[in-house]
Amino acid sequence: MKTILTGIRSNSVLTLGNYLGALLPMVRLANKHSGEAHVNIFVPDLHSIISEVDGDLQENTLRTLKYWLAAGLEVNDNVHIYRQSYVSAHSELCWILNCIATMGEMGRMTQYKEKSEGKASCNVGIFDYPVLMAADILLYSAEYVPLGEDQFQHIELARNLAIRFNHKFDSEVFVVPAKTAEQVKFMGVSDGIRIRDLLNPEKKMSKSTAAENSKIMLDDEPEKAAKKIMSATTDSLGKVKFDMFNQPGISNLLQIEALVNDVPLEEIITRWAGETRYGELKRKVAESVSRELTEFQARLSEISDEQVYALLEVGEKYANHVANAKLLEVQKAFGLR
Ligand code: TRP
């Protein structure tokens, strides 16, 4: 049975952009495949601590796990939910992989370059982040790792480390994850979905943007979220058209409308073609978003801590079992066992 694996960091409350661009598509993918594949959903809490965490990390972790469930993840025997730091093999394999990764390839990682640029100092965790991520993937022989395009470089690194290790020991210890092009095909999107900042639609929606009206947080009151949509920046062209380059604001609204309603974007584009009043579109999107938030928040409030802990108990037992077996193979190859 194949394995599909993914995780979302839990440093804070997520935005509508995280929800529509990452969480929901992953949940839909997981539900589609969990009949015939293992689906591993984990919280990379060790990745969280490379930077500041808003509030309490354990609370954030629990909330993120509830997000998955509230977004509709159907849990069956093939769906495994766990926390990275509760499976010590991740850290152990990370160290071993550090010994085959090179400074050169790590120094080329875009995320590291962006995060360290111009800073007087940068913690080693930021530099090593992609190796831990490779360990997360390789321990479970995951072939498919649904992720945003900003993470594709990290999948390539996981592939390279797996190939290098297998070659070094003339072994097939690691399953090599699928190439990025195949990953994209598997996810069924032509390119990554990026929900834009409502006030500056050239940029990605981000929780760290100061302006409140730029972003919708998952715990926003639905009415407040609707108002933010109504005040979104558009343009003066006066035609509803999907054109991310010339009309990023309108295109963003069309994209949000499609994702919230789980309707193909093309259908939404056709539906609104010829419309000249942006207010009409905004009202419709505002209504869709506030309805989605209302329903999501209601589902979220119904999930108890106990329910999540019960899933974690089973999931972490499974994860430790699989990960430790793989780690042992690696330790043997290196002569550690
Ligand atoms: N790096 C991912 C992110 O920031 C989170 C992550 C860590 C991850 N390890 C992973 C995702 C392994 C998929 C697989 O979004």
XYZ file of C-alpha atoms and ligand atoms in Angstrom:
352
model
C 0.000 0.000 0.000
C 1.306 3.452 -0.898
C 1.741 6.210 1.659
C 0.626 9.806 1.352
C 2.075 12.067 4.001
C 1.748 15.688 4.910
C 1.923 18.113 7.796
C 1.119 21.706 8.620
C 3.084 23.715 11.139
C 1.120 24.852 14.143
C 2.689 28.105 15.227
C -0.532 30.074 15.379
C -4.145 30.330 14.268
C -4.309 29.701 10.518
C -5.601 32.088 7.869
C -8.347 31.476 5.336
C -5.475 31.227 2.844
C -3.947 28.283 4.728
C -7.374 26.712 4.965
C -8.364 27.060 1.307
C -4.895 26.678 -0.165
C -3.543 23.847 1.946
C -5.829 22.258 4.506
C -8.981 21.742 2.427
C -7.236 20.448 -0.717
C -5.205 18.036 1.409
C -8.289 16.829 3.249
C -10.094 16.237 -0.043
C -7.070 14.352 -1.364
C -6.763 12.283 1.815
C -10.433 11.346 1.787
C -10.174 10.338 -1.850
C -7.242 7.992 -1.237
C -7.614 6.674 2.303
C -9.419 3.585 1.015
C -6.336 2.359 -0.811
C -3.371 4.163 0.759
C -1.926 5.023 4.131
C -2.535 8.665 4.891
C -0.170 10.124 7.476
C -1.163 13.505 8.858
C 1.227 14.908 11.397
C 2.057 18.113 13.215
C 5.733 19.030 12.719
C 6.115 20.549 16.168
C 9.914 20.283 16.052
C 9.782 22.445 12.955
C 7.713 24.980 14.881
C 10.464 25.809 17.303
C 12.868 27.171 14.692
C 10.996 30.433 15.202
C 8.737 32.114 17.732
C 5.522 30.322 18.572
C 2.422 32.444 19.248
C 1.112 31.310 22.619
C 1.327 27.753 23.862
C 2.782 25.205 21.428
C 0.786 22.256 22.745
C -2.437 24.219 22.502
C -1.538 25.221 18.965
C -0.798 21.615 18.100
C -4.111 20.423 19.454
C -5.941 23.175 17.605
C -4.217 22.308 14.326
C -5.246 18.678 14.698
C -8.811 19.789 15.309
C -8.593 21.901 12.162
C -7.921 18.776 10.137
C -10.965 17.075 11.573
C -13.181 20.147 11.285
C -12.083 20.531 7.662
C -13.608 17.114 7.061
C -10.776 14.601 7.338
C -12.432 11.188 7.524
C -10.483 8.995 9.910
C -10.376 5.278 9.224
C -7.829 2.521 9.876
C -5.537 3.844 7.134
C -5.437 7.414 8.428
C -2.730 8.051 11.009
C -2.501 11.209 13.081
C 0.565 11.998 15.142
C 2.916 14.619 16.532
C 6.476 14.684 15.240
C 8.111 15.136 18.645
C 6.321 12.056 19.966
C 8.174 9.866 17.468
C 11.842 10.219 18.369
C 12.988 8.451 15.192
C 12.447 11.725 13.305
C 15.206 13.460 15.251
C 17.465 10.432 15.089
C 17.150 9.989 11.346
C 17.635 13.717 10.894
C 21.047 13.438 12.527
C 22.055 10.509 10.357
C 20.894 12.254 7.182
C 22.886 15.318 8.266
C 25.928 13.173 7.699
C 25.145 12.629 4.018
C 23.684 16.064 3.242
C 26.192 18.678 2.093
C 26.666 22.283 3.184
C 26.481 23.289 -0.477
C 23.050 21.849 -1.179
C 21.671 23.061 2.131
C 22.995 26.553 1.546
C 21.022 26.688 -1.709
C 17.660 26.195 0.009
C 15.503 29.220 -0.753
C 13.681 29.224 2.567
C 16.939 29.303 4.485
C 18.322 32.063 2.275
C 15.194 34.156 2.762
C 15.042 33.609 6.499
C 18.705 34.268 7.149
C 19.322 37.105 4.698
C 20.470 40.272 6.364
C 20.214 38.780 9.849
C 23.150 39.044 12.229
C 22.557 35.480 13.348
C 20.410 32.539 12.332
C 19.798 29.364 14.304
C 21.055 26.049 12.942
C 17.499 24.682 13.025
C 16.544 27.046 10.215
C 19.456 25.758 8.169
C 18.733 22.115 8.954
C 14.950 22.332 8.598
C 14.834 20.502 5.229
C 16.850 17.528 6.524
C 14.379 16.981 9.359
C 11.661 17.255 6.765
C 13.378 14.586 4.646
C 13.434 12.353 7.716
C 9.689 12.972 8.236
C 9.031 11.717 4.727
C 11.568 8.892 4.349
C 10.778 7.167 7.652
C 7.340 6.256 6.314
C 8.349 5.449 2.727
C 5.951 8.147 1.578
C 5.655 8.511 -2.169
C 3.281 11.432 -2.258
C 3.745 14.544 -0.156
C 1.065 17.106 -1.012
C 2.493 20.559 -0.338
C 2.627 24.125 -1.572
C 5.117 25.065 -4.260
C 7.351 26.877 -1.758
C 8.142 23.423 -0.355
C 8.970 21.631 -3.623
C 12.670 22.235 -3.165
C 12.494 20.324 0.113
C 10.881 17.335 -1.580
C 13.700 17.377 -4.112
C 16.179 17.290 -1.235
C 14.379 14.305 0.310
C 14.593 12.550 -3.043
C 18.288 13.320 -3.405
C 19.130 12.136 0.105
C 17.170 8.910 -0.409
C 18.918 8.206 -3.716
C 22.328 9.065 -2.232
C 21.791 6.818 0.777
C 20.529 3.893 -1.302
C 23.483 4.270 -3.637
C 26.040 4.579 -0.842
C 24.943 1.308 0.692
C 23.861 -0.344 -2.526
C 20.496 -0.800 -0.881
C 16.820 -0.026 -1.299
C 16.288 1.091 2.267
C 14.468 4.257 1.263
C 11.523 4.596 -1.041
C 12.305 7.621 -3.222
C 9.383 10.102 -3.120
C 7.789 10.983 -6.462
C 9.277 13.809 -8.534
C 7.705 17.236 -8.124
C 5.975 17.036 -11.509
C 4.314 13.805 -10.430
C 3.417 15.279 -7.052
C 1.664 18.148 -8.804
C -0.243 15.710 -11.001
C -1.230 13.699 -7.970
C -2.515 16.818 -6.214
C -4.554 17.637 -9.305
C -3.614 21.315 -9.459
C -1.752 22.932 -12.311
C 0.174 25.159 -9.961
C 0.011 25.826 -6.268
C -3.016 27.653 -4.943
C -2.097 30.949 -3.373
C -4.795 32.951 -1.699
C -3.809 36.613 -1.882
C -3.683 39.401 0.630
C -7.066 41.169 0.432
C -5.608 44.678 0.422
C -2.438 43.976 -1.560
C -3.438 41.109 -3.857
C 0.022 40.904 -5.427
C 1.141 39.296 -2.154
C 0.202 36.033 -0.504
C -2.277 36.247 2.409
C -0.175 35.982 5.539
C -0.946 36.025 9.207
C 2.105 38.181 9.831
C 0.769 41.105 7.790
C -0.162 43.842 10.244
C -3.277 45.213 8.518
C -6.334 43.392 9.896
C -8.287 43.733 6.657
C -5.528 42.049 4.670
C -6.262 38.645 6.053
C -9.062 36.467 7.349
C -8.196 34.302 10.312
C -10.046 31.038 10.943
C -11.296 32.343 14.260
C -12.637 35.607 12.817
C -16.316 36.211 13.359
C -18.030 35.300 10.075
C -19.583 38.750 9.831
C -16.235 40.423 10.277
C -14.772 38.167 7.589
C -17.569 39.163 5.223
C -16.767 42.845 5.805
C -13.114 42.198 4.976
C -14.136 40.650 1.653
C -16.339 43.669 0.932
C -13.376 45.973 1.490
C -10.960 43.930 -0.632
C -8.856 45.816 -3.170
C -9.959 45.290 -6.772
C -9.165 47.396 -9.855
C -10.773 49.937 -12.142
C -11.089 47.775 -15.257
C -14.757 47.102 -14.613
C -14.940 43.491 -15.845
C -14.886 40.267 -13.912
C -12.101 38.258 -15.458
C -9.558 35.761 -14.158
C -6.218 37.414 -14.765
C -3.834 37.127 -11.829
C -1.401 39.508 -13.459
C -3.639 42.460 -14.343
C -6.555 41.800 -11.969
C -5.137 39.972 -8.956
C -7.858 41.195 -6.576
C -10.763 39.991 -8.706
C -8.930 36.760 -9.569
C -8.368 36.132 -5.884
C -12.083 36.529 -5.165
C -12.967 34.109 -7.973
C -10.471 31.630 -6.598
C -11.867 31.914 -3.076
C -15.409 31.433 -4.392
C -14.377 28.286 -6.278
C -12.509 26.727 -3.356
C -15.101 27.476 -0.697
C -17.837 25.911 -2.797
C -15.635 23.076 -4.097
C -16.515 23.992 -7.677
C -13.866 24.004 -10.462
C -12.421 27.478 -10.993
C -13.335 27.375 -14.703
C -16.978 27.011 -13.776
C -16.869 30.065 -11.509
C -15.045 32.056 -14.181
C -17.718 31.201 -16.751
C -20.507 31.966 -14.305
C -19.201 35.487 -13.696
C -17.994 36.314 -17.194
C -19.519 39.559 -18.446
C -20.356 40.862 -14.974
C -19.279 44.472 -14.577
C -20.356 45.179 -10.994
C -17.640 44.122 -8.581
C -20.055 44.656 -5.665
C -22.156 41.728 -6.832
C -19.170 39.404 -6.869
C -17.949 40.656 -3.508
C -21.356 40.113 -1.923
C -21.480 36.555 -3.209
C -17.946 35.736 -2.034
C -18.565 37.399 1.334
C -21.653 35.261 1.790
C -19.795 32.070 0.806
C -16.904 32.816 3.156
C -19.080 33.702 6.117
C -21.166 30.567 5.598
C -18.044 28.393 5.382
C -16.540 29.973 8.498
C -19.788 29.537 10.433
C -19.934 25.859 9.558
C -16.229 25.283 10.130
C -16.274 26.972 13.533
C -19.349 24.976 14.565
C -17.650 21.697 13.653
C -14.478 22.801 15.414
C -16.280 23.539 18.661
C -17.760 20.045 18.652
C -14.404 18.271 18.640
C -13.164 17.525 22.129
C -9.580 17.324 23.342
C -10.254 13.734 24.398
C -11.275 12.805 20.884
C -7.977 14.131 19.522
C -5.895 12.469 22.254
C -7.571 9.136 21.524
C -6.602 9.427 17.844
C -3.061 10.452 18.795
C -2.641 7.432 21.027
C -3.385 5.034 18.198
C -1.590 7.143 15.586
C 1.613 7.555 17.556
C 1.780 3.867 18.347
C 1.552 3.125 14.641
C 4.016 5.869 13.706
C 6.626 4.716 16.217
C 6.287 1.168 14.990
C 6.830 2.055 11.325
C 9.475 4.727 11.938
C 11.564 2.656 14.348
C 11.680 -0.257 11.924
C 12.972 2.045 9.151
C 15.437 3.716 11.509
C 16.861 0.332 12.455
C 17.524 -0.472 8.788
C 19.393 2.819 8.458
C 21.370 2.288 11.666
C 22.381 -1.170 10.443
C 23.544 0.201 7.096
C 25.788 2.731 8.863
C 27.138 0.091 11.258
C 25.495 1.644 14.300
C 23.647 -1.604 14.988
N 7.734 22.362 5.885
C 6.310 22.209 5.907
C 5.695 23.613 5.913
O 6.293 24.531 6.397
C 5.854 21.418 7.108
C 6.476 20.062 7.114
C 7.500 19.619 7.891
C 6.160 18.978 6.271
N 7.812 18.329 7.614
C 7.014 17.915 6.607
C 5.222 18.792 5.267
C 6.970 16.678 5.941
C 5.173 17.576 4.603
C 6.045 16.547 4.938
O 4.597 23.759 5.427
